[in-house]
Amino acid sequence: MVEYISDLMIPLAILAILLYGKRKKVNMYDTFAEGTKESFNTVLSVFPNLITMLIAIGIFRNSGLLDFIISLFSPLLKALHIPEEVLPLAIMRPISGSGSTAILSDILVNNHPDSLVGKMASTMMGSTETTFYVIALYLGSIGVKKHRYTLKASLIADLAGMVAAIAISYIMFA
Amino acid sequence: MINKIWFYMMAVSIVYGILNGNAKAITEGVIASSVQTVEMCITFIGVWALWLGLMEIVKKSGLITVLSNAMYPIIKRLFPDVPKGHPALGSISLNFTANMLGLGNAATPFGLRAMKELQEINEDKEVATDSMCMFLVINTSSIQLIPTTVIALRASLGSSEPTSIILSSLLATSVSTIIGVMAALVLRRKEAIRERKKNYG
């Protein structure tokens, strides 16, 4: 049932957007084509950070060091029923957007994207944003130096999101 | 910060790997990662084009404005110290709407504008106001309804059901946002109590 709803979402979203555009008398063909111009530039801007991080992660993973570090946390993760592969993502997610994209790609390549681990990692990725970056960017832009309780509340939110993502993934995909 | 992480990740890994006889694996890993990234990006360009094209239609047809007007009652409640009709409320709504639709690039300019406008009604320019804190907490908890980047990534890496995580992501991100708002309210109250104790206690 859930799968059915998920399957419907994208086609319905496309239809809804097209119908609304028609109502507003937008030239949809031209507008759509105009929008796609961004895709090359967007990927181009992402590429340097992505490949730089992925190469580091490739080395990290293949040297055996990642497995070693995970094994240190293994008993705790097992007790909590958390698959150990998602630990690096949970840590990296609030810190770096490109870093977490790289880790997620790494996880999806090494465990099929449709596996439990793959879906869990995907869910975790979308549950929260790059906390430190967003706060620094927005407060920095107006010269605010004291963030008061912003960081604490944001990190609590991130943690809640990660825990929820893990639990929800278990319920839905295990 | 990222510089340190990157350096140590690679340097320590290489030393560890060599000592554990994984030197060859490291070489293979470096090359494999490089090649894989390019393949990933190529698929990305395609899927992203689809989404950006649709979002351009959304932008042109004014759907963002409609949705952000619909949001006004909620925004009013979350940011009580912003006077009614202040432009910051509009920018906040636009930022939220753009984020919900996955238009990160459109959301950021609105967000920066919202911060500037909130700064106008800020008494102490170097200290964040309650509204600023709330705005940031909601933003960092992510309110994106459909995780388009993740879906594109899954599609490009061989998933046969890339959209299967939409519902789970939606639920998880809702939890993070709700908890974030609650945490912000609780921490705000605790801070106010502490301030009161300092002044009168």
XYZ file of C-alpha atoms in Angstrom:
375
model
C 0.000 0.000 0.000
C 2.754 2.374 1.021
C 4.621 1.489 -2.128
C 1.570 2.374 -4.172
C 1.298 5.821 -2.634
C 5.005 6.451 -3.150
C 4.695 5.337 -6.765
C 1.832 7.743 -7.334
C 3.528 10.785 -5.859
C 5.853 11.703 -8.668
C 3.415 11.237 -11.583
C 0.740 13.119 -9.636
C 3.148 15.892 -8.747
C 4.108 16.282 -12.401
C 0.454 16.333 -13.443
C -0.476 18.840 -10.753
C 2.333 21.171 -11.754
C 1.413 20.936 -15.436
C -2.266 21.589 -14.777
C -1.522 24.579 -12.583
C 0.860 25.937 -15.166
C -1.792 25.586 -17.853
C -4.288 27.452 -15.721
C -1.841 30.276 -15.279
C -1.226 30.283 -19.028
C 2.462 29.542 -18.676
C 4.335 28.382 -21.774
C 5.245 25.110 -20.157
C 7.510 23.704 -22.864
C 9.772 26.765 -22.936
C 9.731 27.214 -19.181
C 10.604 23.578 -18.555
C 13.465 23.709 -21.065
C 14.680 26.944 -19.486
C 14.740 25.280 -16.084
C 16.804 22.332 -17.262
C 19.680 24.622 -18.184
C 20.520 24.770 -14.495
C 21.087 21.016 -14.191
C 24.493 20.968 -15.844
C 25.710 23.884 -13.765
C 24.316 22.443 -10.566
C 26.032 19.098 -11.069
C 29.199 20.894 -12.155
C 29.216 22.899 -8.949
C 28.657 19.775 -6.888
C 31.265 17.678 -8.690
C 34.507 19.063 -7.170
C 33.396 18.691 -3.557
C 31.744 15.372 -4.230
C 34.702 13.705 -5.884
C 37.161 15.143 -3.368
C 35.183 13.667 -0.502
C 34.435 10.384 -2.269
C 38.087 9.750 -2.966
C 38.869 10.281 0.718
C 36.013 7.996 1.690
C 37.197 5.401 -0.829
C 40.584 5.378 0.840
C 39.018 5.397 4.302
C 36.856 2.431 3.433
C 39.405 0.338 1.530
C 42.176 0.757 4.092
C 40.087 -1.138 6.613
C 40.072 1.782 9.021
C 36.342 2.429 8.673
C 35.531 -1.194 9.500
C 37.843 -1.032 12.479
C 36.211 2.107 13.897
C 32.720 0.730 13.325
C 33.691 -2.475 15.104
C 34.478 -0.395 18.173
C 30.884 0.809 18.267
C 29.487 -2.495 17.103
C 28.251 -3.856 20.425
C 26.414 -0.608 21.192
C 24.888 -0.431 17.708
C 23.838 -4.079 17.832
C 22.158 -3.580 21.168
C 20.216 -0.669 19.699
C 19.462 -2.628 16.508
C 21.175 0.032 14.390
C 22.964 -1.241 11.259
C 26.578 -0.186 11.642
C 26.906 1.104 8.077
C 24.777 4.164 8.855
C 26.955 5.435 11.714
C 29.304 7.549 9.537
C 26.283 9.159 7.894
C 24.613 10.035 11.193
C 27.787 11.768 12.341
C 28.560 13.559 9.086
C 25.047 14.738 8.210
C 24.893 17.864 10.396
C 28.489 18.738 9.554
C 28.866 18.588 5.806
C 26.381 18.350 2.953
C 28.828 17.138 0.333
C 30.456 14.827 2.873
C 27.153 13.211 3.709
C 26.187 12.937 0.029
C 29.476 11.160 -0.512
C 28.907 8.819 2.431
C 25.360 8.103 1.294
C 26.576 7.285 -2.231
C 29.200 5.053 -0.718
C 26.615 3.240 1.394
C 24.256 2.815 -1.574
C 27.016 1.442 -3.784
C 28.179 -1.072 -1.212
C 24.715 -2.123 -0.090
C 22.068 -2.095 -2.794
C 19.971 1.119 -2.697
C 16.865 -0.992 -2.155
C 18.251 -2.932 0.791
C 17.199 -2.088 4.337
C 20.487 -0.293 4.946
C 20.146 1.580 1.657
C 16.636 2.776 2.372
C 17.486 3.620 5.965
C 20.478 5.693 4.926
C 18.362 7.417 2.254
C 15.711 8.232 4.841
C 18.298 9.548 7.280
C 19.765 11.781 4.597
C 16.481 13.565 3.950
C 15.540 13.934 7.600
C 17.749 16.903 8.349
C 19.934 19.642 6.867
C 23.576 20.646 7.226
C 23.159 22.320 10.591
C 26.498 24.049 11.128
C 26.647 25.417 7.617
C 23.117 26.839 7.616
C 23.493 28.517 11.016
C 26.898 29.976 10.143
C 25.673 31.212 6.759
C 22.486 32.872 7.955
C 23.787 34.439 11.166
C 27.024 35.447 9.504
C 25.161 37.260 6.748
C 23.698 39.757 9.225
C 26.583 39.936 11.680
C 24.896 38.172 14.591
C 27.522 36.698 16.879
C 25.496 35.101 19.684
C 23.257 32.270 18.549
C 21.773 31.549 22.016
C 19.912 28.238 21.920
C 19.899 27.801 18.123
C 22.655 25.220 17.862
C 21.431 23.150 20.791
C 17.868 23.008 19.517
C 19.056 22.238 15.976
C 21.264 19.376 17.103
C 18.417 17.970 19.205
C 16.280 18.140 16.075
C 18.997 16.388 14.047
C 19.277 13.610 16.615
C 15.519 13.178 16.727
C 15.444 13.027 12.942
C 18.144 10.362 12.799
C 16.489 8.225 15.462
C 13.121 8.618 13.766
C 14.625 7.743 10.395
C 16.146 4.554 11.790
C 12.981 3.508 13.605
C 10.661 4.362 10.697
C 12.891 2.525 8.244
C 12.804 -0.546 10.423
C 9.040 -0.474 10.642
C 8.536 0.160 6.936
C 11.320 -1.725 5.223
C 12.529 -4.571 7.434
C 37.267 22.207 9.531
C 36.480 20.095 6.496
C 40.134 20.486 5.555
C 41.239 18.788 8.759
C 38.688 16.018 8.439
C 39.742 15.321 4.861
C 43.420 15.318 5.633
C 43.211 13.058 8.662
C 40.742 10.706 7.011
C 43.148 10.071 4.152
C 46.467 10.218 5.986
C 45.477 7.985 8.879
C 43.683 5.567 6.558
C 46.700 5.225 4.299
C 49.055 4.568 7.200
C 46.601 2.116 8.763
C 46.008 0.445 5.401
C 49.658 -0.032 4.596
C 50.335 -1.456 8.042
C 47.450 -3.896 7.593
C 48.423 -5.040 4.122
C 45.622 -3.203 2.309
C 47.812 -1.033 0.100
C 46.530 -2.569 -3.122
C 42.946 -2.217 -1.970
C 43.557 1.472 -1.344
C 44.799 2.022 -4.885
C 41.835 0.175 -6.328
C 39.496 2.127 -4.070
C 40.836 5.503 -5.164
C 40.392 4.744 -8.838
C 37.023 3.092 -8.373
C 35.736 6.091 -6.383
C 36.869 8.536 -9.043
C 35.218 6.636 -11.864
C 32.045 5.959 -9.927
C 31.610 9.620 -9.094
C 31.632 10.592 -12.758
C 29.085 7.913 -13.640
C 26.920 9.102 -10.785
C 27.085 12.709 -11.919
C 26.080 11.868 -15.461
C 22.876 10.217 -14.282
C 22.403 13.089 -11.887
C 22.372 15.648 -14.694
C 19.438 13.860 -16.282
C 17.273 13.373 -13.218
C 18.049 16.864 -11.983
C 17.025 18.318 -15.327
C 13.589 16.779 -14.908
C 13.130 18.292 -11.480
C 14.493 21.715 -12.356
C 12.283 21.878 -15.403
C 9.199 21.190 -13.302
C 10.270 23.668 -10.638
C 10.690 26.375 -13.244
C 7.036 25.887 -14.163
C 6.126 26.073 -10.495
C 8.045 29.320 -10.165
C 6.594 30.869 -13.324
C 3.031 29.945 -12.434
C 3.237 31.680 -9.073
C 2.461 28.525 -7.121
C 5.022 29.494 -4.501
C 3.166 32.698 -3.644
C -0.135 30.849 -3.366
C 1.334 28.215 -1.070
C 3.127 30.704 1.127
C -0.068 32.744 1.571
C -1.787 29.570 2.693
C 0.929 29.134 5.284
C 0.427 32.513 6.913
C -1.658 31.365 9.935
C 1.053 28.917 10.981
C 3.871 31.389 10.444
C 2.081 33.960 12.571
C 2.013 31.513 15.507
C 5.621 30.401 15.184
C 6.987 33.943 15.087
C 4.866 35.911 17.550
C 7.403 38.676 18.131
C 7.274 39.789 14.507
C 4.641 42.527 14.079
C 1.693 41.751 11.828
C 2.287 42.643 8.197
C 6.061 42.917 8.598
C 7.862 41.831 5.402
C 9.895 39.270 7.371
C 6.794 37.085 7.663
C 6.492 37.056 3.866
C 10.133 36.170 3.322
C 9.933 33.438 5.947
C 6.870 31.963 4.240
C 8.571 32.049 0.855
C 11.693 30.408 2.259
C 9.639 27.650 3.873
C 7.551 27.061 0.751
C 10.603 26.912 -1.488
C 12.289 24.488 0.910
C 9.215 22.272 1.056
C 9.188 22.056 -2.718
C 12.864 21.136 -2.739
C 13.920 24.447 -4.291
C 16.991 24.953 -2.116
C 18.450 27.480 -4.539
C 15.326 29.618 -4.398
C 14.926 29.155 -0.652
C 18.332 30.521 0.323
C 17.900 34.064 -1.072
C 14.473 34.285 0.596
C 16.037 33.036 3.824
C 18.841 35.569 3.753
C 16.294 38.295 3.083
C 14.207 37.062 6.023
C 17.230 37.286 8.319
C 17.940 40.833 7.166
C 14.344 41.845 7.809
C 14.338 40.173 11.238
C 17.531 42.070 12.036
C 15.667 45.324 11.435
C 13.405 44.645 14.417
C 16.278 43.320 16.510
C 17.271 45.449 19.520
C 20.674 43.896 20.131
C 22.232 43.507 16.704
C 24.828 40.957 17.758
C 22.387 38.622 19.495
C 19.910 36.380 17.704
C 16.230 37.049 18.386
C 13.746 34.309 19.280
C 12.342 34.500 15.763
C 15.787 34.124 14.243
C 16.461 31.075 16.411
C 13.126 29.516 15.495
C 13.654 30.229 11.809
C 17.067 28.612 11.837
C 15.982 25.570 13.828
C 13.152 24.923 11.369
C 15.498 25.399 8.420
C 18.204 23.089 9.721
C 15.688 20.395 10.611
C 14.783 20.321 6.919
C 11.198 20.786 5.793
C 11.725 19.409 2.316
C 8.704 17.274 1.502
C 10.173 15.255 -1.354
C 13.907 14.441 -1.024
C 14.733 14.986 -4.679
C 18.514 14.773 -4.344
C 18.280 11.434 -2.567
C 15.838 10.088 -5.152
C 18.113 11.177 -7.991
C 21.052 9.561 -6.248
C 19.183 6.294 -5.738
C 18.086 6.239 -9.361
C 21.602 6.808 -10.598
C 22.980 4.034 -8.379
C 20.698 1.304 -9.646
C 17.639 1.453 -7.456
C 14.543 -0.116 -8.997
C 12.306 1.883 -6.653
C 14.009 5.204 -6.012
C 10.854 6.861 -4.730
C 10.133 4.208 -2.115
C 11.708 6.382 0.571
C 9.487 9.404 0.080
C 7.039 8.534 2.837
C 9.702 7.483 5.340
C 11.695 10.662 4.674
C 8.586 12.768 5.054
C 7.811 11.193 8.420
C 11.396 11.467 9.657
C 11.789 15.067 8.619
C 8.455 15.938 10.209
C 9.658 14.433 13.467
C 12.915 16.401 13.337
C 11.079 19.648 12.675
C 8.461 19.128 15.368
C 11.083 18.134 17.949
C 13.203 21.094 16.832
C 10.365 23.572 17.349
C 9.576 22.040 20.751
C 13.247 22.118 21.755
C 13.501 25.764 20.698
C 10.428 26.676 22.762
C 11.666 24.777 25.830
C 15.195 26.181 25.628
C 13.794 29.675 25.108
C 11.710 29.321 28.280
C 14.641 27.932 30.302
C 16.807 30.824 29.168
C 14.127 33.342 30.143
C 13.794 31.746 33.594
C 17.568 31.880 34.032
C 17.608 35.570 33.015
C 14.809 36.362 35.453
C 16.632 34.586 38.289
C 19.790 36.549 37.483
C 17.960 39.872 37.560
C 15.696 39.281 40.539
C 16.968 36.131 42.301
